[in-house]
C-alpha cells in the first residue's frame, strides 16, 4: 500500500472515531438533523386521489362494459367535474403471462377492445385511450408477488389466469420493470394498485401450493402478526416498483397505491414508497367494518400530507348499509373519508345508483374538504368510544372543517367549543353545515348538537386563529414529517375498533385481536399511547407527543420567526429512569437544546428565533437506557410570526 493510501485510511478511521466520540450512536439512530426535508413523494397525488374502482362493485366479475358503464355515469352526471378522475381496474383483467417473452395477456372475452391481435397478442391501450378521450385517467391492478389475490381466494372463479404454473404467475415478482413498462408506457395507464396476496397466501400449508398448482412463496407477510412479517423485504419489493415507475414516468405523473392491508408496518413506511397505502384489511359495506377502517387512519395524522395519503380503503357508499336506504350512514362514511383526507375511490355500480347516492358522492362542499390543497388530515379533538370530534385545518386562515360523529345506534349529543377548533373564543366563529349547505349561525362559547344513530355532521368553522400570529404544530399535521418515530419494536395499535370479521364470523376462535403496527408513533394533541399530554402534573391540551429517540421535521418554509414549546418527559411515560434532551435544529443547525429532562420534572420552556428557517427538526434524544419506552411531550409546540 502506498503512503498516501495508509494516510487516507487513517484519516477515514479518525473521522469515524471523532463522529463516534462526539455523539455516541447518534448517526445509527437517525437522530442527527439533516436540514433536508426527507419526505420524498412517490408520483403525483397533491390532493387525495378521487375515482372509481371495480372491486367493491363487481369483485372478479369485471367486464369492460361494466367499467365503462360506471365511467359514463361519472362523466354524465357531474361527478367527473367534482374531481372523480381515475377509473381503475381491480383483480380479474388478466389471462396469462406469455412464456416466450413474459408479456402479459388480457382476458379479451371480458375486455373485447383488448383483442388487438398481432405480435402483442392483446393490449389494454384501446381501453385507456377511450378513458383518456373521456377526460379520465386510467388505473390498473397487480400483485407484488408471483400470484394474485383472486387466485388464492376465489379458486372457483371461471375468469382466473390460465395455463401452466408459469403462465398463471401474473404478479410483478421478477417482472416489475417489464410489467410497469408495459402498463405505463405501452398501455398508458396512470395509476396502479399493487396488492400483496403473493407475499402472504402462497404458504406451504396452502393445498394449491402443495399440489403444485402455484409456486410456494414465503410467506413474508403474516397478516395478523407484525413481528412475523419481514418488514424490510416487503418494503424493498414495493420500493422496486416505485423505482420502476420513476424510470418509466420520470416526470412523476403516476399514482402508486400500496395494498398490503396495513401489514408489515406499512403505516409507518408507506409515505416513502407509495402515493397512498392501505392502513387496514378490506372494507365491506357494514357499519363495524367502516369504523374499523376509519380508526386505522384516524391516529395516523402525522403520516399524511400532499403527495402521500393514508388509505382506509375504497368507498362502500351505495352498497350494503351505505345504500340509498341508509343515507345517514352513507353521509357519515363520506364525511369521515373527507375529514381524514383519505382517497375517495367509489366502489359501487353507478349505473344502478339512485340520485341520492350520486348527490352524496358529489356533495360539493364535502368534496372541497377532502380536496383542500393544504392536505392536512383531521386531528382528533375529542374522543370516547361512542362520540368523536375531528378537526381538519383548511388552507384559509381561521378555517376548520369539523366532524361530529355518533358511532352508536342510539341518539346522542355533544358540545363543540372554540378550543376544539383552536379558534379564538372571544371572536365570532361562523358555522356552516356542509351537507345542508346552510349557515348555522355563530358559535358563542359552546354549542350543543343532537346526533341521530350513526349520524355525523360535517361543519365548516370560520373564525380567528387561537394564536393570533401563528399556529400550533398540531394544527398543521401535513407540515410534519416523521423522520424517525422512536419505535424500537413494532406493536399493534389496540384502540382500533374490532369489527365482526366478515371472513371469520363464528365466535369459535378466541376473538379479534389488534393487528396493525403503529402503536407508539407520534401524535398530535396526544401521546403516542393515546393519553392526554401532561408534564409534572400540568396537562396540556395541545402539542405533539412522541417516543424518545424520535426526530420530527417541520416545514416552516421561512414563514415564521419564533418556535416555542414546553418540553419534558410525559407523565404517562412507560420508562421512568432515563433523561431525555430536547434539541431544536433549523436547516440542520442546532438552535436550542434543553437540559436533560427526567420523569416528573417540570416542563422547560424552549423558545427560539427561527427567522428564515425552512426545515425545523425536533429531536428528543434519550441519554441512557431506560426501564421502558420514554414518552415525551412537545407541549404547546407552536410557530409564530
Ligand atoms: C384484496 C384487496 C381488495 C381487492 C382484492 C382483489 O387483497 O385488498 O381491495 O383488490 O384483493 O382480489
XYZ file of C-alpha atoms and ligand atoms in Angstrom:
653
model
C 0.000 0.000 0.000
C 1.289 3.491 -0.767
C 1.931 6.011 1.967
C -0.954 8.058 0.600
C -3.256 5.027 0.870
C -2.297 4.477 4.508
C -2.808 8.154 5.269
C -6.264 8.072 3.702
C -7.287 5.045 5.732
C -6.018 6.744 8.902
C -7.934 9.903 8.049
C -11.142 7.988 7.338
C -10.932 5.954 10.548
C -10.070 9.049 12.593
C -13.049 10.937 11.223
C -15.198 7.925 12.087
C -13.777 7.955 15.611
C -14.420 11.664 16.022
C -18.018 11.317 14.903
C -18.431 8.407 17.287
C -16.835 10.254 20.164
C -18.863 13.402 19.606
C -22.188 11.671 19.733
C -22.125 8.007 20.548
C -24.637 6.080 18.476
C -26.366 9.203 17.150
C -25.884 8.504 13.465
C -27.061 4.934 13.674
C -30.267 6.064 15.329
C -31.032 8.573 12.570
C -31.439 11.336 15.138
C -28.949 13.762 13.652
C -30.648 16.651 11.903
C -30.166 16.643 8.157
C -31.578 20.040 7.306
C -33.216 18.380 4.310
C -36.945 17.698 4.147
C -36.824 13.918 3.848
C -40.393 13.222 2.747
C -39.900 12.408 -0.943
C -43.269 11.799 -2.549
C -43.930 8.985 -4.992
C -45.706 10.014 -8.165
C -48.258 12.779 -8.170
C -51.169 12.991 -5.769
C -51.200 16.571 -4.490
C -54.683 16.010 -3.069
C -56.251 12.661 -2.101
C -56.904 10.728 -5.345
C -60.542 10.526 -6.457
C -62.038 7.987 -8.813
C -63.784 4.648 -9.175
C -62.604 1.038 -8.848
C -64.320 -2.173 -9.902
C -63.701 -4.316 -6.797
C -66.344 -3.290 -4.247
C -68.930 -3.192 -7.029
C -68.157 -6.333 -9.017
C -65.378 -8.386 -7.433
C -63.732 -10.544 -10.091
C -66.888 -10.452 -12.236
C -65.368 -7.487 -14.033
C -66.021 -6.577 -17.664
C -65.038 -3.718 -19.885
C -68.720 -2.818 -20.306
C -69.271 -2.616 -16.561
C -66.230 -0.408 -16.038
C -67.133 1.895 -18.884
C -70.739 1.956 -17.664
C -69.748 3.477 -14.338
C -67.227 5.765 -16.046
C -70.002 7.048 -18.283
C -72.161 7.867 -15.253
C -69.276 9.751 -13.622
C -68.852 11.645 -16.876
C -72.537 12.336 -17.494
C -73.820 13.049 -14.005
C -71.431 15.651 -12.725
C -69.034 13.509 -10.705
C -66.125 13.958 -13.102
C -66.462 17.715 -12.696
C -66.313 17.246 -8.937
C -62.912 15.595 -9.333
C -63.519 11.855 -9.747
C -60.704 11.332 -12.214
C -59.287 7.799 -12.006
C -61.127 4.803 -13.449
C -59.382 1.779 -12.014
C -59.440 -1.893 -12.888
C -59.074 -4.284 -9.989
C -58.386 -8.013 -9.928
C -59.657 -10.153 -12.820
C -58.484 -8.449 -16.034
C -55.612 -10.784 -16.915
C -55.463 -14.016 -18.919
C -51.858 -15.160 -18.585
C -48.208 -14.240 -18.829
C -46.863 -15.285 -22.243
C -43.938 -17.579 -21.565
C -41.997 -16.775 -24.762
C -41.327 -13.185 -23.648
C -43.161 -12.660 -20.342
C -45.635 -10.241 -21.906
C -48.939 -10.089 -20.047
C -52.062 -11.049 -21.959
C -55.526 -9.630 -21.331
C -58.701 -11.684 -20.848
C -60.268 -10.477 -24.087
C -63.577 -12.224 -23.553
C -64.105 -9.700 -20.728
C -62.237 -6.816 -22.416
C -63.183 -7.052 -26.086
C -61.318 -3.897 -27.115
C -58.084 -5.568 -25.977
C -58.290 -8.175 -28.787
C -55.801 -6.289 -30.927
C -54.025 -9.398 -32.239
C -50.664 -9.003 -33.944
C -47.372 -9.777 -32.244
C -48.548 -8.288 -28.929
C -51.483 -10.702 -28.726
C -53.669 -8.306 -26.761
C -53.454 -4.778 -25.417
C -55.338 -2.556 -22.996
C -54.279 0.516 -24.970
C -57.654 0.917 -26.718
C -59.289 0.825 -23.286
C -57.055 3.516 -21.779
C -57.369 5.591 -24.965
C -61.112 5.514 -24.532
C -60.870 6.624 -20.896
C -58.402 9.363 -21.746
C -60.726 10.590 -24.500
C -63.463 10.829 -21.881
C -61.154 13.020 -19.806
C -60.279 10.325 -17.258
C -57.065 8.788 -16.071
C -56.760 5.013 -16.060
C -55.757 2.644 -13.302
C -54.591 -0.952 -13.371
C -54.093 -3.601 -10.726
C -51.354 -6.100 -9.976
C -49.774 -8.009 -7.121
C -46.320 -7.680 -5.647
C -45.823 -11.480 -5.526
C -45.936 -14.181 -8.217
C -49.669 -14.688 -7.894
C -52.706 -12.579 -7.137
C -55.472 -12.499 -4.540
C -58.276 -13.939 -6.663
C -56.125 -16.967 -7.419
C -55.856 -17.661 -3.706
C -59.297 -16.608 -2.546
C -61.687 -17.189 -5.471
C -60.442 -20.553 -6.800
C -63.782 -21.385 -8.446
C -63.949 -18.237 -10.486
C -64.029 -19.078 -14.205
C -62.020 -15.988 -15.081
C -58.773 -16.712 -13.281
C -55.441 -16.660 -15.144
C -54.925 -19.759 -17.265
C -52.222 -22.114 -18.471
C -49.102 -23.563 -16.901
C -47.854 -22.576 -13.468
C -45.528 -20.032 -15.082
C -48.293 -18.617 -17.302
C -50.500 -18.169 -14.276
C -47.843 -16.091 -12.491
C -49.347 -12.724 -13.304
C -47.887 -10.742 -10.377
C -44.955 -8.346 -10.557
C -42.440 -10.624 -8.831
C -39.458 -10.992 -11.164
C -41.197 -8.868 -13.826
C -41.595 -5.475 -12.162
C -39.637 -3.494 -14.776
C -41.222 -5.323 -17.709
C -44.784 -5.087 -16.435
C -44.531 -1.479 -15.303
C -43.132 -0.532 -18.679
C -45.957 -2.404 -20.438
C -48.664 -0.873 -18.259
C -47.380 2.691 -18.160
C -45.574 3.081 -21.479
C -47.310 0.795 -23.961
C -50.737 0.754 -22.390
C -50.511 4.264 -20.980
C -52.038 3.677 -17.548
C -51.669 6.416 -14.944
C -52.296 4.625 -11.670
C -51.502 1.196 -10.262
C -52.799 -0.582 -7.183
C -50.375 -3.277 -6.067
C -51.869 -5.982 -3.875
C -49.907 -8.380 -1.687
C -51.531 -11.815 -1.560
C -48.464 -13.118 -3.379
C -46.455 -12.439 -0.233
C -48.922 -13.940 2.217
C -51.267 -16.558 0.729
C -48.965 -18.972 -1.118
C -47.599 -20.538 2.015
C -46.529 -24.145 2.472
C -49.853 -25.185 4.041
C -51.927 -23.963 1.065
C -53.292 -27.084 -0.742
C -52.894 -25.398 -4.134
C -49.223 -24.894 -3.347
C -48.878 -28.445 -2.048
C -50.325 -29.858 -5.296
C -48.028 -27.756 -7.454
C -50.744 -25.511 -8.878
C -48.905 -22.465 -7.546
C -45.285 -21.885 -6.654
C -44.667 -21.523 -2.939
C -43.554 -18.118 -1.754
C -42.617 -17.068 1.756
C -44.821 -16.058 3.369
C -43.091 -12.779 4.184
C -46.323 -11.084 5.274
C -48.084 -12.549 8.284
C -51.234 -10.503 8.061
C -52.122 -10.602 11.724
C -48.676 -10.691 13.318
C -46.402 -7.817 12.506
C -43.419 -9.387 14.221
C -43.609 -12.397 11.889
C -43.567 -10.285 8.730
C -40.288 -9.492 7.011
C -40.851 -5.757 7.037
C -37.618 -4.894 5.232
C -38.258 -7.370 2.429
C -41.833 -6.165 1.875
C -40.679 -2.567 1.786
C -37.848 -3.405 -0.627
C -40.195 -5.137 -3.074
C -42.590 -2.198 -3.132
C -39.652 0.195 -3.441
C -38.575 -1.655 -6.600
C -41.981 -0.984 -8.099
C -41.706 2.681 -7.148
C -38.300 2.832 -8.838
C -39.621 1.084 -11.953
C -42.419 3.660 -12.139
C -39.982 6.525 -11.748
C -37.881 5.078 -14.572
C -40.858 4.874 -16.950
C -42.504 8.113 -15.821
C -39.609 10.376 -14.819
C -41.956 13.364 -14.595
C -43.696 11.584 -11.734
C -47.076 11.544 -13.465
C -48.384 8.391 -11.837
C -50.035 7.149 -8.661
C -48.760 4.101 -6.770
C -51.322 2.622 -4.397
C -49.876 0.102 -1.926
C -52.354 -2.590 -0.947
C -50.799 -4.724 1.761
C -53.659 -4.037 4.179
C -51.779 -2.170 6.900
C -49.471 -5.156 7.371
C -45.671 -5.195 7.741
C -45.753 -1.799 9.463
C -46.619 -0.036 6.189
C -48.485 2.549 8.248
C -45.016 3.861 9.142
C -43.046 3.480 5.870
C -45.761 3.767 3.204
C -45.171 7.525 2.903
C -41.693 6.937 1.484
C -42.793 4.347 -1.057
C -46.369 4.845 -2.237
C -48.560 7.789 -3.128
C -51.049 6.126 -0.762
C -51.028 2.973 1.322
C -53.795 0.846 2.764
C -53.877 1.040 6.543
C -56.233 -1.902 7.125
C -57.782 -5.025 5.790
C -60.620 -4.812 3.255
C -63.619 -2.654 3.922
C -67.062 -4.165 3.438
C -70.457 -2.494 3.448
C -71.065 -2.887 7.178
C -71.008 -0.267 9.927
C -68.428 -2.042 12.109
C -66.031 -2.607 9.275
C -66.291 1.003 8.130
C -65.461 2.162 11.685
C -62.585 -0.312 11.853
C -61.048 1.006 8.640
C -61.634 4.606 9.696
C -59.883 4.019 13.028
C -56.787 2.714 11.258
C -56.155 6.149 9.754
C -57.556 8.361 12.500
C -54.451 8.165 14.693
C -52.002 8.478 11.795
C -52.484 12.201 11.229
C -48.748 12.949 11.155
C -48.077 10.482 8.331
C -50.212 12.015 5.576
C -49.889 15.173 3.521
C -49.883 16.369 -0.083
C -48.493 13.540 -2.215
C -48.733 10.809 0.442
C -52.009 9.634 1.940
C -53.264 7.155 4.498
C -55.786 4.907 2.716
C -58.560 3.292 4.772
C -59.767 1.545 1.568
C -62.297 2.366 -1.117
C -65.779 3.738 -0.509
C -68.776 1.482 0.080
C -71.244 4.337 -0.485
C -74.129 2.871 -2.482
C -73.623 -0.636 -1.052
C -74.972 -2.577 1.936
C -75.672 -0.364 4.948
C -74.444 2.642 2.969
C -77.071 2.351 0.216
C -79.975 4.622 -0.640
C -81.996 3.212 2.270
C -79.228 4.284 4.659
C -78.362 7.796 3.621
C -77.334 8.802 7.147
C -74.677 6.081 7.192
C -73.639 6.876 3.624
C -73.110 10.548 4.526
C -71.188 9.599 7.660
C -68.861 7.336 5.655
C -68.253 10.179 3.194
C -67.734 12.752 5.973
C -65.128 10.568 7.655
C -63.156 9.925 4.460
C -63.282 13.651 3.670
C -62.116 14.850 7.101
C -59.251 12.329 7.060
C -58.053 13.412 3.605
C -58.457 9.813 2.510
C -58.588 8.844 -1.156
C -62.163 8.895 -2.474
C -62.424 5.859 -4.720
C -66.043 4.986 -5.470
C -66.837 1.282 -5.202
C -70.404 0.918 -6.377
C -72.126 0.107 -9.670
C -73.013 3.640 -10.613
C -75.280 2.533 -13.461
C -77.703 1.459 -10.734
C -77.052 4.258 -8.277
C -80.020 6.480 -7.448
C -79.608 10.243 -7.482
C -79.393 10.321 -3.676
C -76.133 8.332 -3.810
C -74.715 10.430 -6.655
C -75.553 13.513 -4.591
C -73.611 12.214 -1.603
C -70.547 11.334 -3.674
C -70.657 14.706 -5.390
C -71.618 16.959 -2.454
C -69.530 19.976 -3.443
C -68.692 21.403 -0.039
C -67.865 17.946 1.318
C -65.560 17.116 -1.576
C -63.928 20.514 -1.074
C -62.961 19.490 2.477
C -61.350 16.311 1.164
C -59.524 18.139 -1.577
C -58.386 21.186 0.383
C -54.961 21.942 -1.009
C -53.251 22.220 2.382
C -53.690 18.451 2.680
C -53.974 18.316 6.464
C -55.558 15.181 7.834
C -58.122 15.624 10.595
C -56.904 15.604 14.200
C -58.971 14.085 16.998
C -60.118 16.923 19.234
C -62.379 14.791 21.418
C -62.976 11.053 21.579
C -64.750 8.489 23.652
C -65.750 5.101 22.297
C -69.097 6.495 21.164
C -68.572 10.104 20.090
C -65.778 11.921 18.339
C -64.900 15.426 17.265
C -62.332 15.540 14.467
C -60.930 18.823 13.200
C -59.141 19.393 9.896
C -57.343 22.657 9.250
C -58.243 24.099 5.862
C -55.992 26.290 3.763
C -57.851 29.531 4.549
C -56.683 31.315 7.707
C -59.007 30.530 10.593
C -60.939 27.933 8.579
C -61.543 24.488 10.002
C -63.688 21.567 8.962
C -65.095 19.540 11.807
C -66.880 16.213 12.006
C -69.155 15.486 14.954
C -69.570 11.724 14.963
C -72.026 9.417 16.686
C -70.545 5.928 16.389
C -73.528 4.295 18.086
C -77.028 3.157 17.147
C -78.573 5.392 19.856
C -79.250 9.110 19.745
C -76.588 11.179 21.454
C -75.480 14.735 21.910
C -72.201 16.542 22.151
C -70.871 20.008 22.735
C -68.470 21.831 20.445
C -66.251 24.608 21.792
C -63.743 27.031 20.253
C -60.976 25.085 21.996
C -61.779 22.002 19.902
C -61.374 24.136 16.802
C -58.300 26.044 18.006
C -60.179 29.223 17.203
C -60.357 32.285 19.448
C -63.391 32.064 21.730
C -63.725 35.813 22.158
C -64.205 36.471 18.437
C -67.122 35.396 16.260
C -66.982 31.867 14.857
C -69.318 31.237 11.931
C -70.555 27.682 11.447
C -71.816 26.205 8.205
C -73.429 22.806 7.661
C -71.606 21.444 4.602
C -74.179 18.754 3.817
C -77.149 21.105 4.031
C -75.047 23.927 2.501
C -76.566 26.257 5.079
C -75.101 28.677 7.587
C -75.866 27.672 11.150
C -75.119 30.965 12.856
C -72.321 31.605 15.264
C -70.618 29.531 17.914
C -70.738 31.555 21.148
C -68.645 29.820 23.777
C -70.127 26.448 23.090
C -72.838 24.823 21.043
C -74.686 21.578 21.700
C -75.613 19.244 18.865
C -78.004 16.292 18.815
C -76.969 13.431 16.610
C -79.161 10.602 15.431
C -77.969 6.990 15.337
C -74.783 6.713 13.207
C -75.032 10.349 12.279
C -72.075 12.596 11.548
C -72.344 16.309 10.976
C -69.722 17.951 8.809
C -69.325 21.641 9.528
C -67.031 24.419 8.487
C -65.984 26.857 11.179
C -64.527 30.237 10.299
C -63.059 32.439 12.981
C -59.876 33.939 14.301
C -56.977 31.537 14.948
C -56.456 30.925 18.655
C -52.859 32.074 18.210
C -53.243 35.486 16.637
C -49.837 35.434 14.983
C -49.210 31.782 14.204
C -50.324 28.234 14.857
C -49.880 25.177 16.981
C -47.979 22.440 15.163
C -50.873 20.095 15.848
C -52.978 22.312 13.580
C -50.697 21.556 10.653
C -50.057 17.815 10.511
C -49.180 17.941 6.819
C -46.210 20.164 7.664
C -44.755 17.456 9.841
C -42.629 14.617 8.587
C -41.944 11.740 10.922
C -38.282 11.170 10.045
C -37.666 8.797 12.992
C -40.545 7.582 15.152
C -38.557 6.149 18.067
C -40.426 2.837 17.907
C -37.991 0.061 18.763
C -40.260 -2.942 18.348
C -43.473 -2.656 16.323
C -46.549 -3.046 18.485
C -50.137 -3.434 17.318
C -52.454 -0.497 17.872
C -55.053 -1.600 20.445
C -57.519 1.274 20.069
C -58.804 0.369 16.611
C -62.438 -0.783 16.602
C -62.507 -4.557 16.292
C -65.392 -5.319 13.988
C -67.126 -8.591 13.432
C -64.661 -10.089 10.978
C -66.605 -10.834 7.783
C -64.221 -13.657 6.926
C -64.479 -15.364 10.318
C -67.998 -14.753 11.524
C -68.158 -17.556 14.027
C -67.033 -16.972 17.593
C -65.399 -20.353 17.898
C -61.952 -18.734 17.911
C -60.753 -16.610 20.807
C -61.679 -13.395 19.059
C -60.417 -10.494 17.062
C -57.109 -9.093 18.292
C -55.262 -5.875 17.420
C -53.078 -6.429 14.353
C -51.776 -3.201 12.858
C -48.380 -1.900 13.944
C -48.057 1.783 14.614
C -48.750 1.988 18.328
C -46.160 4.349 19.711
C -45.956 6.582 16.629
C -46.030 10.347 17.270
C -49.379 12.088 17.597
C -50.974 15.499 17.501
C -52.541 16.579 20.816
C -51.971 13.140 22.356
C -49.133 10.925 23.456
C -48.044 8.006 21.242
C -50.076 5.753 23.535
C -53.195 7.904 23.235
C -53.050 9.696 26.568
C -53.558 13.404 27.095
C -50.280 15.338 27.198
C -49.049 16.194 30.711
C -45.725 17.174 32.253
C -45.164 17.171 36.022
C -48.861 17.294 36.763
C -49.691 20.040 34.270
C -51.990 18.899 31.471
C -51.578 20.400 28.015
C -54.400 20.276 25.546
C -52.231 20.939 22.504
C -48.841 19.739 21.420
C -47.004 16.826 19.905
C -46.430 13.572 21.771
C -43.685 11.167 20.746
C -41.374 8.487 21.963
C -37.839 9.480 22.887
C -35.268 8.877 20.156
C -37.540 10.462 17.610
C -36.878 13.153 15.029
C -39.784 15.140 13.629
C -39.296 17.531 10.760
C -41.460 20.625 10.370
C -41.824 22.514 7.118
C -41.633 26.117 8.282
C -40.679 27.368 4.801
C -39.145 30.530 6.150
C -42.559 31.871 7.142
C -42.125 32.186 10.911
C -39.853 33.988 13.324
C -40.303 32.025 16.548
C -40.668 28.426 17.699
C -41.795 27.737 21.253
C -42.767 24.678 23.279
C -42.786 23.377 26.810
C -40.793 20.191 26.783
C -40.440 17.316 29.189
C -40.892 13.636 29.855
C -44.610 12.976 29.800
C -46.368 11.903 32.976
C -47.648 8.831 31.129
C -44.140 7.694 30.203
C -43.630 3.951 30.404
C -39.934 4.454 31.050
C -39.080 6.474 34.132
C -35.333 6.264 34.545
C -33.617 7.840 31.531
C -33.016 11.524 30.953
C -34.036 12.972 27.602
C -32.589 16.018 25.891
C -34.812 18.050 23.575
C -32.979 19.604 20.653
C -34.269 22.025 18.071
C -32.497 22.355 14.732
C -33.080 24.860 11.951
C -31.902 23.859 8.489
C -29.502 21.411 10.122
C -28.049 23.822 12.734
C -28.636 23.316 16.455
C -30.684 26.313 17.600
C -31.540 25.273 21.136
C -31.475 22.315 23.449
C -32.997 21.592 26.826
C -31.360 20.427 29.984
C -31.521 16.649 30.377
C -35.158 16.154 31.403
C -36.334 13.413 33.721
C -39.682 11.888 34.586
C -41.638 14.128 36.956
C -39.557 17.256 36.289
C -41.352 20.464 35.406
C -41.566 21.393 31.732
C -38.830 23.588 30.335
C -39.625 26.465 28.002
C -37.843 26.185 24.710
C -38.279 29.367 22.743
C -36.061 30.289 19.865
C -35.835 32.573 16.875
C -36.257 30.733 13.586
C -36.340 33.609 11.131
C -35.702 32.324 7.626
C -35.618 28.661 8.693
C -37.103 26.290 6.161
C -36.849 22.900 7.897
C -37.107 22.622 11.655
C -36.146 19.385 13.336
C -37.444 18.383 16.754
C -35.181 15.752 18.253
C -35.835 14.037 21.587
C -32.603 12.281 22.415
C -32.600 9.705 25.172
C -29.361 9.908 27.114
C -29.238 6.426 28.653
C -31.045 3.109 28.528
C -34.380 3.148 30.263
C -36.672 0.742 32.050
C -39.327 1.158 29.333
C -40.181 3.397 26.384
C -39.767 7.052 27.320
C -42.718 9.204 26.277
C -42.023 12.878 25.656
C -44.164 15.923 25.061
C -43.517 18.983 22.968
C -46.391 20.680 24.739
C -47.940 23.711 23.068
C -45.371 23.472 20.266
C -46.085 26.446 18.061
C -44.773 28.694 15.328
C -45.346 32.431 15.404
C -44.544 35.277 13.060
C -57.625 -7.592 -1.760
C -57.682 -6.081 -1.813
C -59.010 -5.681 -2.381
C -59.140 -6.271 -3.771
C -58.958 -7.776 -3.728
C -58.891 -8.374 -5.122
O -56.404 -8.008 -1.249
O -57.495 -5.547 -0.531
O -59.130 -4.275 -2.408
O -58.183 -5.681 -4.611
O -57.768 -8.128 -3.054
O -58.748 -9.753 -5.114
